[in-house]
């Protein structure tokens, strides 16, 4: 339990708990109505004897007041969100649980993953500053400074997040996909997640998963 490991664990737990509390407040969902929690973050939270066996899902459920929920973690690196979504929907569809929450906290290890390469060449750390792309384009003269907002609006994509694999793997686009499906602006949306092979040191097997969300007009949405 070194200081480095502790801060990784605490950051993952705190950010996931904050996200869960925020979700409950915005949705008005009774915390006691959540039956199960699936954690799909990238950190391996550990206890005294088992480095990765700490079960972040239950820890977050406890902090967020989900008094009737148990839970388990799904470890699949960058792809974890989509398998967690499939498992949660399968549990609900099978009637095992009525309400399942999927949670994930921020991974400190993924912040500025390639920053050393930037610093070695006397460059600023820009990996997690997507807006810097537009600011640099304006400085180079590709477009005027007052055109930055228009550049982001026309070239950007809602829901995108750099690094933090489980976030970038389609998760942030899910609410936008749901809104488009419900409004009729989209009939099908495919979510694709790919696991980073360089993280899976115990295997050379590549992994990933995709799901298709489809509007069902026969049932009104």
Coordinates of C-alpha atoms in Angstrom, one line a residue, residues 14-221:
X14 CA -13.8 9.1 -5.5
X15 CA -14.5 10.0 -9.2
X16 CA -16.7 6.9 -9.7
X17 CA -18.7 7.7 -6.5
X18 CA -19.2 11.3 -7.6
X19 CA -20.4 10.2 -10.9
X20 CA -22.9 7.8 -9.3
X21 CA -24.2 10.4 -6.9
X22 CA -24.6 12.9 -9.7
X23 CA -26.5 10.3 -11.8
X24 CA -28.9 9.6 -8.9
X25 CA -29.6 13.3 -8.3
X26 CA -30.2 14.1 -11.9
X27 CA -32.4 11.1 -12.6
X28 CA -34.3 11.2 -9.3
X29 CA -33.8 7.4 -9.0
X30 CA -34.2 5.9 -5.5
X31 CA -30.7 4.6 -4.5
X32 CA -32.4 1.7 -2.8
X33 CA -34.0 0.6 -6.1
X34 CA -30.6 -0.3 -7.6
X35 CA -30.0 -4.0 -7.3
X36 CA -26.5 -4.4 -8.7
X37 CA -23.5 -2.4 -9.7
X38 CA -20.9 -3.3 -12.3
X39 CA -17.6 -1.5 -12.1
X40 CA -15.7 -1.1 -15.4
X41 CA -12.9 1.2 -14.5
X42 CA -9.3 0.5 -15.4
X43 CA -7.8 0.5 -11.9
X44 CA -7.3 -2.8 -10.1
X45 CA -8.3 -1.8 -6.5
X46 CA -6.7 -4.1 -4.0
X47 CA -7.0 -5.1 -0.4
X48 CA -4.4 -6.6 1.9
X49 CA -3.8 -9.9 0.2
X50 CA -5.3 -9.5 -3.3
X51 CA -4.0 -6.7 -5.4
X52 CA -7.0 -6.6 -7.8
X53 CA -9.7 -8.1 -5.7
X54 CA -11.0 -5.1 -3.9
X55 CA -14.4 -4.8 -5.8
X56 CA -14.7 -1.1 -6.6
X57 CA -18.3 -1.6 -7.6
X58 CA -19.4 -2.4 -4.0
X59 CA -17.2 0.3 -2.6
X60 CA -18.9 2.9 -4.8
X61 CA -22.4 1.5 -4.0
X62 CA -21.7 1.9 -0.3
X63 CA -20.5 5.6 -0.7
X64 CA -23.5 6.5 -2.9
X65 CA -26.1 5.0 -0.6
X66 CA -27.1 2.0 -2.7
X67 CA -28.1 0.1 0.4
X68 CA -29.7 -2.9 -1.5
X69 CA -27.0 -3.4 -4.1
X70 CA -24.1 -5.8 -4.4
X71 CA -21.7 -5.7 -7.3
X72 CA -18.6 -6.8 -9.1
X73 CA -15.9 -5.4 -11.3
X74 CA -15.3 -6.2 -15.0
X75 CA -11.6 -5.8 -16.1
X76 CA -11.3 -5.4 -19.9
X77 CA -9.1 -2.3 -20.2
X78 CA -10.2 0.2 -22.8
X79 CA -13.1 -2.1 -23.9
X80 CA -14.6 -2.6 -20.5
X81 CA -17.6 -0.3 -20.8
X82 CA -19.3 -2.2 -23.7
X83 CA -19.0 -5.7 -22.1
X84 CA -20.3 -4.2 -18.8
X85 CA -23.2 -2.7 -20.8
X86 CA -24.0 -6.1 -22.4
X87 CA -23.8 -7.9 -19.0
X88 CA -26.0 -5.3 -17.3
X89 CA -28.6 -5.5 -20.1
X90 CA -28.5 -9.3 -20.0
X91 CA -29.1 -9.4 -16.3
X92 CA -32.1 -7.1 -16.6
X93 CA -33.4 -8.8 -19.7
X94 CA -33.2 -12.2 -18.0
X95 CA -35.1 -10.9 -15.0
X96 CA -32.2 -11.4 -12.6
X97 CA -32.2 -7.8 -11.6
X98 CA -34.5 -4.9 -12.3
X99 CA -32.0 -2.0 -12.1
X100 CA -28.3 -2.3 -12.7
X101 CA -25.8 0.6 -12.6
X102 CA -22.5 0.7 -14.5
X103 CA -19.8 2.8 -13.0
X104 CA -16.2 3.8 -13.7
X105 CA -13.8 6.2 -12.2
X106 CA -10.9 8.1 -13.7
X107 CA -7.6 6.3 -14.0
X108 CA -4.6 8.5 -12.9
X109 CA -2.3 6.1 -14.8
X110 CA -4.0 7.2 -18.0
X111 CA -3.6 10.9 -17.5
X112 CA -0.9 12.2 -19.8
X113 CA 0.2 8.7 -20.8
X114 CA 2.7 9.9 -23.4
X115 CA 3.8 13.1 -21.7
X116 CA 7.4 12.0 -21.5
X117 CA 7.7 12.0 -25.2
X118 CA 6.4 15.5 -25.4
X119 CA 8.8 16.8 -22.7
X120 CA 11.8 15.0 -24.3
X121 CA 11.3 17.2 -27.4
X122 CA 10.6 20.4 -25.4
X123 CA 6.9 20.3 -26.3
X124 CA 4.0 21.2 -23.9
X125 CA 1.9 18.3 -22.6
X126 CA -1.1 18.5 -25.0
X127 CA -2.4 14.9 -24.9
X128 CA -5.4 15.6 -22.6
X129 CA -6.1 19.1 -23.9
X130 CA -8.2 18.5 -27.1
X131 CA -9.1 22.2 -27.3
X132 CA -5.4 22.9 -27.8
X133 CA -5.7 21.6 -31.3
X134 CA -8.1 24.4 -32.2
X135 CA -6.0 27.0 -30.4
X136 CA -2.8 25.9 -32.2
X137 CA -4.7 25.9 -35.6
X138 CA -5.6 29.5 -35.0
X139 CA -2.1 30.5 -34.1
X140 CA -0.7 28.9 -37.3
X141 CA -3.2 30.8 -39.4
X142 CA -5.4 27.9 -40.5
X143 CA -8.4 29.9 -39.4
X144 CA -9.1 33.1 -37.5
X145 CA -9.3 33.1 -33.7
X146 CA -12.9 34.1 -33.7
X147 CA -13.6 31.0 -35.9
X148 CA -12.5 28.5 -33.1
X149 CA -16.0 27.8 -31.8
X150 CA -17.2 27.2 -35.4
X151 CA -14.3 24.9 -36.0
X152 CA -15.1 22.8 -32.9
X153 CA -18.8 22.7 -33.8
X154 CA -18.2 21.5 -37.3
X155 CA -15.2 19.3 -36.8
X156 CA -15.8 18.0 -33.3
X157 CA -17.9 15.1 -32.1
X158 CA -20.1 15.3 -29.0
X159 CA -19.0 12.9 -26.3
X160 CA -15.4 12.4 -27.3
X161 CA -12.7 12.1 -24.6
X162 CA -9.0 11.6 -25.1
X163 CA -7.2 8.6 -23.5
X164 CA -9.1 7.2 -20.5
X165 CA -9.9 4.2 -22.6
X166 CA -13.2 3.1 -21.0
X167 CA -14.5 6.6 -21.6
X168 CA -13.3 6.9 -25.2
X169 CA -14.8 3.5 -26.1
X170 CA -18.2 4.8 -27.1
X171 CA -19.4 5.6 -23.5
X172 CA -19.6 9.3 -23.9
X173 CA -21.7 9.0 -27.0
X174 CA -24.3 6.8 -25.5
X175 CA -26.7 9.6 -24.3
X176 CA -26.4 11.3 -27.7
X177 CA -27.1 8.0 -29.4
X178 CA -30.2 7.5 -27.2
X179 CA -31.4 11.0 -27.9
X180 CA -31.0 10.5 -31.7
X181 CA -32.8 7.2 -31.6
X182 CA -35.7 8.5 -29.5
X183 CA -36.1 11.6 -31.7
X184 CA -36.0 9.6 -34.9
X185 CA -32.8 11.2 -36.2
X186 CA -31.1 7.8 -36.2
X187 CA -32.4 4.2 -36.7
X188 CA -29.3 2.3 -35.7
X189 CA -26.2 3.2 -33.7
X190 CA -23.2 0.9 -33.3
X191 CA -20.9 1.2 -30.3
X192 CA -17.4 -0.3 -30.7
X193 CA -14.9 -0.9 -28.0
X194 CA -11.3 -2.2 -28.5
X195 CA -9.1 -3.4 -25.7
X196 CA -5.5 -2.2 -25.7
X197 CA -3.2 -5.2 -26.4
X198 CA -0.2 -3.6 -24.8
X199 CA -2.0 -3.6 -21.4
X200 CA -2.7 -7.3 -21.5
X201 CA 0.7 -8.7 -20.5
X202 CA -0.6 -12.2 -19.7
X203 CA -1.9 -12.8 -23.2
X204 CA -1.4 -11.8 -26.8
X205 CA -5.1 -12.3 -27.6
X206 CA -6.7 -9.2 -28.8
X207 CA -10.2 -8.3 -27.4
X208 CA -13.1 -6.0 -27.9
X209 CA -16.8 -5.9 -28.3
X210 CA -19.5 -4.0 -30.2
X211 CA -23.2 -3.6 -29.8
X212 CA -25.9 -2.3 -32.1
X213 CA -28.7 0.0 -30.7
X214 CA -31.7 0.0 -32.9
X215 CA -34.9 2.0 -32.9
X216 CA -38.1 -0.1 -32.7
X217 CA -40.8 1.9 -34.4
X218 CA -43.3 -0.9 -33.9
X219 CA -43.3 -0.3 -30.1
X220 CA -43.0 3.5 -30.4
X221 CA -39.3 3.8 -29.7

